[in-house]
Coordinates of C-alpha atoms and ligand atoms in Angstrom, one line a residue:
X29 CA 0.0 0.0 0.0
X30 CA 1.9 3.1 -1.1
X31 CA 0.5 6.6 -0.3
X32 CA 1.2 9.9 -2.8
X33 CA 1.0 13.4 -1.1
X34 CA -0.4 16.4 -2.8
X35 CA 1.4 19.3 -3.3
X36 CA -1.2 21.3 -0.8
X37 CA -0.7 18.4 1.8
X38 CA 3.4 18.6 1.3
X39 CA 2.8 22.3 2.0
X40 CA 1.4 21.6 5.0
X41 CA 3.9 19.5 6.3
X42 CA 6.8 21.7 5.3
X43 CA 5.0 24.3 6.9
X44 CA 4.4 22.2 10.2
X45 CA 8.0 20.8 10.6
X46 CA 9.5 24.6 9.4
X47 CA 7.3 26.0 12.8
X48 CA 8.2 23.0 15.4
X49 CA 12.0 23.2 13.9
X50 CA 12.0 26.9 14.3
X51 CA 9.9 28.1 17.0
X52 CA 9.2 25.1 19.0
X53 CA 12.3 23.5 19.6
X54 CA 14.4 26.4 21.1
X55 CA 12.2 26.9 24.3
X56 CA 10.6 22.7 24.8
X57 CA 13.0 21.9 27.7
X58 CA 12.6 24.6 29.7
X59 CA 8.5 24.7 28.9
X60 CA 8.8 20.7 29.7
X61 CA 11.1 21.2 33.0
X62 CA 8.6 24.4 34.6
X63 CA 5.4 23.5 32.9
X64 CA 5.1 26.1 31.3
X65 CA 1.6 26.7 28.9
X66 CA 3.0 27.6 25.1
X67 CA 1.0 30.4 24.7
X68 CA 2.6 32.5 22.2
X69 CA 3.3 28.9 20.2
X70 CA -0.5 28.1 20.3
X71 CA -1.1 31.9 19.4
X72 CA 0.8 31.2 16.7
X73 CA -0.1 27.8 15.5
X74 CA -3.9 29.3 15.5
X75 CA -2.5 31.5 13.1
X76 CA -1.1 29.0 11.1
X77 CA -4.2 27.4 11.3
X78 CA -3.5 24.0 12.6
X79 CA -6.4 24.7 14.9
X80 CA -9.1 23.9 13.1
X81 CA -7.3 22.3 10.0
X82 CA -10.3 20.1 9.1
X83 CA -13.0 22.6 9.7
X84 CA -14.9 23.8 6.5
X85 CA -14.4 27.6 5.5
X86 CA -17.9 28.0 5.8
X87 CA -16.8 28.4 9.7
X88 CA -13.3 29.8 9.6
X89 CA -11.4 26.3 9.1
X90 CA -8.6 25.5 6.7
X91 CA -11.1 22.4 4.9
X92 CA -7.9 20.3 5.0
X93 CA -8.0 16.1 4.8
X94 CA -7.3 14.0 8.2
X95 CA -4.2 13.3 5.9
X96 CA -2.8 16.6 5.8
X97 CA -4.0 17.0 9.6
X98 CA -1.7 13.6 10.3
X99 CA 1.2 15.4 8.9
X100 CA 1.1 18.2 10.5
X101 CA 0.4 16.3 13.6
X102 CA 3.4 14.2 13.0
X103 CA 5.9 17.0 12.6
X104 CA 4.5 19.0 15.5
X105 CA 4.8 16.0 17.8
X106 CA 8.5 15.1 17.0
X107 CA 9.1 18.2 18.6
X108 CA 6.7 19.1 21.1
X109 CA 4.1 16.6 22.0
X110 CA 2.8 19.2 24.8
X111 CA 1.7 21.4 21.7
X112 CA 0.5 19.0 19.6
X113 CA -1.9 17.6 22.2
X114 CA -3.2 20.9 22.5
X115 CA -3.6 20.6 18.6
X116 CA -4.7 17.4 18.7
X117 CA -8.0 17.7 21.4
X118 CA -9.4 21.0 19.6
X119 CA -9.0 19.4 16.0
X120 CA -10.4 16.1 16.8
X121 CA -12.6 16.7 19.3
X122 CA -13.9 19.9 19.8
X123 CA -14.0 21.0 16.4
X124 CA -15.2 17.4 14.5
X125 CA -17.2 16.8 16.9
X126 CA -19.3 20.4 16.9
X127 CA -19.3 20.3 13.0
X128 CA -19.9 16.9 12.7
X129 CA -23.0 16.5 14.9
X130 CA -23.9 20.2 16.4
X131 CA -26.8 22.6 14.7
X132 CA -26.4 25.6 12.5
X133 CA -26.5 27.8 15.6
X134 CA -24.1 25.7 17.5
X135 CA -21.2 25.7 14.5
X136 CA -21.9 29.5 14.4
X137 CA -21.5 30.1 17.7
X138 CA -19.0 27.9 19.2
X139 CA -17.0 26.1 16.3
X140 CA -16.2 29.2 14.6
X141 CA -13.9 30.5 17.3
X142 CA -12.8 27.2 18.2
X143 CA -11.8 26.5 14.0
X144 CA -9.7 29.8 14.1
X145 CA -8.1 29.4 17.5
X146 CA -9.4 32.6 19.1
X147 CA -10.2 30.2 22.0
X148 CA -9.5 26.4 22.9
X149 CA -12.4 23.6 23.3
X150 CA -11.7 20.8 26.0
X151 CA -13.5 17.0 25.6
X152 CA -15.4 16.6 29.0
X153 CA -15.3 12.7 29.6
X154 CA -13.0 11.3 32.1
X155 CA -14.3 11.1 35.5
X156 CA -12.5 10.4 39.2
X157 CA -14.6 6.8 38.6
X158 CA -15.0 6.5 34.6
X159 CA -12.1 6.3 32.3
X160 CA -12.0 3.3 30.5
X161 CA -15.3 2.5 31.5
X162 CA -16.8 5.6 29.9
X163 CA -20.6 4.4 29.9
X164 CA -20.8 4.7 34.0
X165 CA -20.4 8.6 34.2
X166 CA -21.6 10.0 37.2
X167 CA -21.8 14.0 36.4
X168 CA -25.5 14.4 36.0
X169 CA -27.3 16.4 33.7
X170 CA -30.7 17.4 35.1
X171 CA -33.4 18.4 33.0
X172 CA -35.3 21.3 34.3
X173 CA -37.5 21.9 31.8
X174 CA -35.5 25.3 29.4
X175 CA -32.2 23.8 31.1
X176 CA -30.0 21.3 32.3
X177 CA -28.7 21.1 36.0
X178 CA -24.8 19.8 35.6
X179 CA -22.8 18.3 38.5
X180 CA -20.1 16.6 38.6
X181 CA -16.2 16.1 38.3
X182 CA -14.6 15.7 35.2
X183 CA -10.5 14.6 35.2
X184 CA -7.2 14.8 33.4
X185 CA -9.0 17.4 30.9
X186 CA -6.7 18.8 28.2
X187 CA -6.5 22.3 27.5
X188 CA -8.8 22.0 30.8
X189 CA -7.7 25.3 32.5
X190 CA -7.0 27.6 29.2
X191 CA -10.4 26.2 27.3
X192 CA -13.3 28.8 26.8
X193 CA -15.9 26.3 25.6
X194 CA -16.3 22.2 27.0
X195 CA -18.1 19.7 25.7
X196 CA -19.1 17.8 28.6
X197 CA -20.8 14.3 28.7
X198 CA -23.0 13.8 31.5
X199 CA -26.1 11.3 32.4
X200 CA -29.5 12.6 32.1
X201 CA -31.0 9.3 32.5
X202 CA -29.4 6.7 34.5
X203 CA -32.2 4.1 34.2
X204 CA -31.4 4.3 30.4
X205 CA -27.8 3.6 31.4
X206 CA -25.5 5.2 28.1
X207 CA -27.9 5.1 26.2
X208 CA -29.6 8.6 28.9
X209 CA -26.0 10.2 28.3
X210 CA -25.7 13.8 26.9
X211 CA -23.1 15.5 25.8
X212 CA -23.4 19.8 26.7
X213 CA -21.5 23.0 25.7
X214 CA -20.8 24.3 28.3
X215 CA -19.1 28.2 28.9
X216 CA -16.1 27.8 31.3
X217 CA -17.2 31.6 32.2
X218 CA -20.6 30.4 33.6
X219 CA -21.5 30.0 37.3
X220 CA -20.5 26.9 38.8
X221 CA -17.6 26.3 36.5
X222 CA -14.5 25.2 38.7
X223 CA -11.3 24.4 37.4
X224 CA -8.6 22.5 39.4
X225 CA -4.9 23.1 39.7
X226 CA -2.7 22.2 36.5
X227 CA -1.4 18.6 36.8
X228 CA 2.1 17.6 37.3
X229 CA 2.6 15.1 34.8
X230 CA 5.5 12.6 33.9
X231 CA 5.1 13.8 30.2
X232 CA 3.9 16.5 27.6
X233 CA 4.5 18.8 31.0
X234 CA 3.4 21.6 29.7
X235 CA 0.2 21.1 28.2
X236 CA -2.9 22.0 30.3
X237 CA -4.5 19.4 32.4
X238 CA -6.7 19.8 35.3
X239 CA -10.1 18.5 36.8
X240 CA -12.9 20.5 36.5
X241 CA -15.9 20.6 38.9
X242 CA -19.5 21.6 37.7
X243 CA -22.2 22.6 40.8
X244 CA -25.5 23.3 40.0
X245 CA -24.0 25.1 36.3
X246 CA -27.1 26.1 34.4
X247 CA -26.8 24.7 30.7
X248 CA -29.5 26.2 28.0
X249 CA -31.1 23.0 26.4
X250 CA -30.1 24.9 23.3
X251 CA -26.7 24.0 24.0
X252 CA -27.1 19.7 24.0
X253 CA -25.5 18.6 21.2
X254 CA -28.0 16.1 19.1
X255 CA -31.1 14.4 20.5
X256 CA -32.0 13.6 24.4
X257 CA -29.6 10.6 25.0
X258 CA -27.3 11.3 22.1
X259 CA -24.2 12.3 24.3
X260 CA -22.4 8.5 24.3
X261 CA -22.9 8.2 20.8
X262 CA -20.9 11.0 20.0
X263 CA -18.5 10.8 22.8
X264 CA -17.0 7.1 20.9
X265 CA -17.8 8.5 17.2
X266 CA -15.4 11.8 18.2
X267 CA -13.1 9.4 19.7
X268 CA -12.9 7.6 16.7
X269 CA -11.1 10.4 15.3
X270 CA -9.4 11.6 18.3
X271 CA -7.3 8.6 18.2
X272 CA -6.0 8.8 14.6
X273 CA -4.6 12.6 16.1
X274 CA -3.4 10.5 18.8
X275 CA -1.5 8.0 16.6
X276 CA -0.1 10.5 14.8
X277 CA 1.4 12.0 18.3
X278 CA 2.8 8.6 18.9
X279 CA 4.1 8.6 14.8
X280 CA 5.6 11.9 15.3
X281 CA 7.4 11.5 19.3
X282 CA 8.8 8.1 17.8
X283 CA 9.9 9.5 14.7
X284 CA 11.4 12.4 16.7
X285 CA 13.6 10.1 18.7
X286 CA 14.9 8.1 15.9
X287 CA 15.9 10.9 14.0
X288 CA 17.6 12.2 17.2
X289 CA 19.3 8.7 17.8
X290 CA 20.6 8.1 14.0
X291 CA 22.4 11.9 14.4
X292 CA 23.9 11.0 17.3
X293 CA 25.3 7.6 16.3
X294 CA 26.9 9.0 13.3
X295 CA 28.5 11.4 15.6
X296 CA 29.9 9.2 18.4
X297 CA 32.7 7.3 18.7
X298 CA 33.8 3.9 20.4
X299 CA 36.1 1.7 19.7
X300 CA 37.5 3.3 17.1
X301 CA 34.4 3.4 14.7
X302 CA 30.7 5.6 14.9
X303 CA 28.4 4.1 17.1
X304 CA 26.5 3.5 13.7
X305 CA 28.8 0.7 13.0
X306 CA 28.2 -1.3 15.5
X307 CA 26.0 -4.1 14.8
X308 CA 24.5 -3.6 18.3
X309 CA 23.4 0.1 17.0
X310 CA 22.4 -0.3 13.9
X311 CA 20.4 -3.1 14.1
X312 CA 18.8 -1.3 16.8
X313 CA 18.0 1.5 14.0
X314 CA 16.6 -1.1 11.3
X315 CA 13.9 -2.5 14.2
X316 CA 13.3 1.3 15.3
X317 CA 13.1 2.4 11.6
X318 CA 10.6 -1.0 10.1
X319 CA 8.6 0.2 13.4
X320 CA 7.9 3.1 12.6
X321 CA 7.1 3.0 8.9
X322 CA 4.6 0.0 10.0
X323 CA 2.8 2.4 12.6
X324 CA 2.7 5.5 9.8
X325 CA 1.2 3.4 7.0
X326 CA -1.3 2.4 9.6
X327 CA -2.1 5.9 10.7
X328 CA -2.6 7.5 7.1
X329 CA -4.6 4.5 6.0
X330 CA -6.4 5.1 8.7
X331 CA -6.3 8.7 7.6
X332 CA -7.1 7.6 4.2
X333 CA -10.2 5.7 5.6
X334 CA -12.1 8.5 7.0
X335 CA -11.2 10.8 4.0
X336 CA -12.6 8.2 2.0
X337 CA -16.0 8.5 4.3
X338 CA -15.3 4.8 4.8
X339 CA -16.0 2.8 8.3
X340 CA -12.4 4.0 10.3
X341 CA -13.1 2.9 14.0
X342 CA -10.9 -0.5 14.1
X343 CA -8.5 1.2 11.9
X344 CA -8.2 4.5 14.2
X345 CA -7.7 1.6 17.1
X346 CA -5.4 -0.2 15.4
X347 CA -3.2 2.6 14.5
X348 CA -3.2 4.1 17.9
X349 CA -2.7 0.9 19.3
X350 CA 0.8 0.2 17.3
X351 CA 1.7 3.9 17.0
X352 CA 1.6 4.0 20.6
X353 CA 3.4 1.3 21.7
X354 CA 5.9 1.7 18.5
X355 CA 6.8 5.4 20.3
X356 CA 7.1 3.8 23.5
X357 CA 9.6 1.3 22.3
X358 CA 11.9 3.7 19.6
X359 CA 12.1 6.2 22.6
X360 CA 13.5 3.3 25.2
X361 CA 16.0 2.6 22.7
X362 CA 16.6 6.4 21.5
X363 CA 17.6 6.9 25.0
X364 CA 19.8 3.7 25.2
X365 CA 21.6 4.5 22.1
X366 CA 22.4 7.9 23.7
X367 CA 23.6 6.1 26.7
X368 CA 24.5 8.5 29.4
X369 CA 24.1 11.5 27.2
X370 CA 19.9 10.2 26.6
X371 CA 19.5 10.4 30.6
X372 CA 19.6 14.2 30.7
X373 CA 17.5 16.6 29.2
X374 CA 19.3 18.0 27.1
X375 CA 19.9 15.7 24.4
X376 CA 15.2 15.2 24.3
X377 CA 15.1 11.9 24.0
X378 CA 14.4 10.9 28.0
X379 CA 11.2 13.7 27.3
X380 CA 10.1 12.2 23.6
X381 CA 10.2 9.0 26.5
X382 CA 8.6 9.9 29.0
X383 CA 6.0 12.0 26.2
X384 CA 5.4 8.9 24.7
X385 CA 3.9 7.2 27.8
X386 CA 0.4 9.1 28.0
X387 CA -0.1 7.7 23.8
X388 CA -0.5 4.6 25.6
X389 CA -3.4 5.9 28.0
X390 CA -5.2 8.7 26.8
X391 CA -8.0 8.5 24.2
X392 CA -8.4 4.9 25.4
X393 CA -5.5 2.8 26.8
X394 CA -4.1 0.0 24.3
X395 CA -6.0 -2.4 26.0
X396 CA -8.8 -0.4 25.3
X397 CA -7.9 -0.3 21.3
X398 CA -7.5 -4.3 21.6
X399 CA -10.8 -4.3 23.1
X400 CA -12.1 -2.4 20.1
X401 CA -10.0 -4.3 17.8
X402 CA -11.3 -7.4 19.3
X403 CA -14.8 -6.9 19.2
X404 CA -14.4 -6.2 15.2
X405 CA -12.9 -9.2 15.0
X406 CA -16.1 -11.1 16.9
X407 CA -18.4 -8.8 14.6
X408 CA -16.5 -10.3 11.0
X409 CA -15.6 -6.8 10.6
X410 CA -11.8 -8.0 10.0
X411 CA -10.3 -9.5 7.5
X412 CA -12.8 -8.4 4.8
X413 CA -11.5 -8.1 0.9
X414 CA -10.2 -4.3 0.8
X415 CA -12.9 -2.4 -0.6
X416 CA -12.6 -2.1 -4.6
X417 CA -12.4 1.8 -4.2
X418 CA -9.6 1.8 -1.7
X419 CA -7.6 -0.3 -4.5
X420 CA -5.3 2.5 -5.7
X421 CA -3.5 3.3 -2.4
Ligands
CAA20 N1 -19.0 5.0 17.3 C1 -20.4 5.1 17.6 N2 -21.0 4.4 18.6 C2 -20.3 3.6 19.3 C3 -18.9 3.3 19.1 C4 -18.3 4.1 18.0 N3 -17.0 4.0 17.8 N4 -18.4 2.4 20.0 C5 -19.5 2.1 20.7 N5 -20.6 2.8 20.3 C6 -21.9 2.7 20.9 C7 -22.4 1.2 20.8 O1 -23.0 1.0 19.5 C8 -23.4 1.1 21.9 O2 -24.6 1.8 21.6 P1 -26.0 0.9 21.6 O3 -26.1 0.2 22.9 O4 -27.0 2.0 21.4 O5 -25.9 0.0 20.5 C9 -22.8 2.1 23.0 O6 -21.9 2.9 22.2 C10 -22.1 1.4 24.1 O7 -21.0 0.6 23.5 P2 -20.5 -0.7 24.2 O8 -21.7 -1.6 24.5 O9 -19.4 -1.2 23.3 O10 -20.0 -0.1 25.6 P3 -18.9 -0.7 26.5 O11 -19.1 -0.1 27.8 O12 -18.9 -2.2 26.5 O13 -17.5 -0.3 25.8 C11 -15.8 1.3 25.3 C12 -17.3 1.0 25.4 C13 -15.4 1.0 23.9 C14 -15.0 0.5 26.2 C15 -15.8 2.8 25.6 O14 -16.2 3.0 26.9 C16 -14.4 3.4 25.5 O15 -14.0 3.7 24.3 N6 -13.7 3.6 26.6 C17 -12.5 4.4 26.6 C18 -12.8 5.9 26.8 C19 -11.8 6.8 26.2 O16 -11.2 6.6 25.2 N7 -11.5 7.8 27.0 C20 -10.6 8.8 26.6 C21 -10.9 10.1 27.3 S1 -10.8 11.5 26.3 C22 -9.2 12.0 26.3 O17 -8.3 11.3 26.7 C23 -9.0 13.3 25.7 C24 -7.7 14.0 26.1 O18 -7.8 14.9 26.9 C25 -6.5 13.7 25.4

């Protein structure tokens, strides 16, 4: 299966690698060591529009392909997976989300800022007592009638403390277990609203997670997104696509480390030859390298899939599954290569490590993308002759 680029979606990835090279790499350490929020990169990339790359015009997006999205995502995230997650969560899941499934009024209200970056959207799923188990959520959503009453805790949100608008999922219905789920839109200005302190997290340091509480917040029924009981539906069909911007982290923080690891072994000596030359090393780099062409061909034909309007759920798993475990793996061995040098921070690879660790949990856990893998698999939905149309890739 062979993929050509466009020259638009070459552009973009020129662009994208040209902006992490330039003006993300000089300040990542010291963002990653203090924590520090990238808000003049995020200004930036808004301007670029990598914010709201796949969003039609019609509401202030760049009406890109999940392909060109994956490539940006890729060269963003071999440099600074803290900003890409940032990318990642209001391209995938507040943005295709609201456009996907939100009214006329919604889009116009709340996707257009979100597409051109003047403000951040944050995915409202994770609970204290609901992560993989996403169908037990126990925020409430109480309908009064013109509005619902919203209580609850949500956890480990992304861009959960800089975020103007969340899309919160919350049960409305608990006798109709997830099938009484809704998902609201919720003003992080309105009463109620709480946001927790920032987290302090082994990776992607300096991207913006905290908990945030909900008590009593009044939520116009104008603002649930579909019908009453809609909100699980669209949680898993906007993670469908939150995990191919996922797998494209993992692509681009694996990626990042093997380019980091072949420089170096050209460079250093030991016993009288580059590192390079040593069997040991390089056959270190042919595994990292086979790797990591296996989990890109899996993330743009998963890409590919939902361009195509094709059925992309196992494929999104399936590429998040091996992407992610592919970055955990490279970076172990980007460090090892580096030896001494890959333990401290300034050579990146012990951060493209210890970044590569949350592509294995967020937007479902692998065993969470076998799950979903393995259902397909019960279902027949594996192993089916590739679609004639698909037969040119
Ligand atoms: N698209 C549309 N609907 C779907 C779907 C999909 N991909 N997957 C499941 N559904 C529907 C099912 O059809 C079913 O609906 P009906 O009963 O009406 O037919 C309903 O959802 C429930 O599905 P299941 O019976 O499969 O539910 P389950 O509880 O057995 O399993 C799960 C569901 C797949 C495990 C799900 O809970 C899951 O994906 N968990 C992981 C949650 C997750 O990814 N969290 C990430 C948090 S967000 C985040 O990390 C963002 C960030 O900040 C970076």
């Amino acid at each position: 299966m062979e993929f050509t680029f466009t020259e638009d979606q070459l552009a973009v990835k020129e662009a994208a690698r040209d902006f992490a090279q330039n003006e993300l790499l000089p300040g990542v350490i010291d963002r990653d060591r203090d924590m520090i929020y990238p808000e003049a990169e995020v200004r930036k990339m808004a301007e670029m529009g990598f914010l709201g790359m796949m969003v039609s015009p019609d509401y202030g997006g760049g009406g890109m392909d999940t392909l060109s999205y994956v490539l940006a995502m890729e060269e963003i995230s071999k440099v600074d997976a803290s900003c890409s997650v940032i990318m990642s969560v209001n391209n995938s899941l507040a943005c295709w989300g609201l456009e996907q499934f939100g009214n006329e009024e919604q889009k116009r209200k709340y996707l257009t800022p979100l597409a051109s970056g003047e403000c951040l959207g944050a995915f409202c799923l994770s609970e204290p007592e609901a992560g993989s188990d996403a169908t037990s959520q126990r925020t409430t959503a109480e309908d009064k009638g013109d509005h619902y009453l919203l209580n609850g805790t949500k956890n480990w949100i992304t861009n959960g403390g800089k975020s103007m608008i969340h899309l919160v999922m919350a049960q409305s219905h608990p006798d109709l277990q997830h099938r009484g789920i809704n998902t609201l839109i919720v003003d992080k200005t309105w009463p109620g609203v709480t946001i927790g302190g920032k987290e302090d997290k082994l990776g992607i340091r300096a991207s913006d997670t905290h908990s945030i509480m909900y008590s009593d917040v009044r939520v116009p029924k104008e603002n649930r997104i579909g019908d009453d009981g809609f909100g699980f539906k669209f949680a898993m069909s906007t993670l469908d696509g939150g995990r191919i911007g996922i797998a494209a982290q993992a692509l681009g923080i694996a990626a990042g480390a093997y380019e980091l690891a072949v420089k170096y072994a050209k460079e250093r000596t030991t016993f009288g030859h580059p590192i390079i030359q040593h069997q040991a090393i390089s056959f270190k780099l042919a595994d990292m390298a086979t790797e990591i062409e296996a989990a890109r061909l899996l993330v743009y034909r998963a890409a590919k899939l939902k361009d195509m309007g094709l059925d992309y759920s196992t494929a999104a798993a399936m590429a998040k599954l091996y992407a992610s475990e592919t970055a955990m793996k490279v970076t172990i061995e980007a460090v090892q290569i580096h030896g001494g040098y890959g333990y401290v921070k300034e050579y990146h690879v012990e951060r493209l490590m210890r970044d590569a660790k949350i592509t294995q949990i967020y937007e479902g856990t692998s065993e969470i993308q076998r799950l979903v893998i393995s259902r397909s698999i019960l279902k027949g939905q594996i192993y089916q002759p590739i679609p004639e149309s698909m037969h040119h890739i």
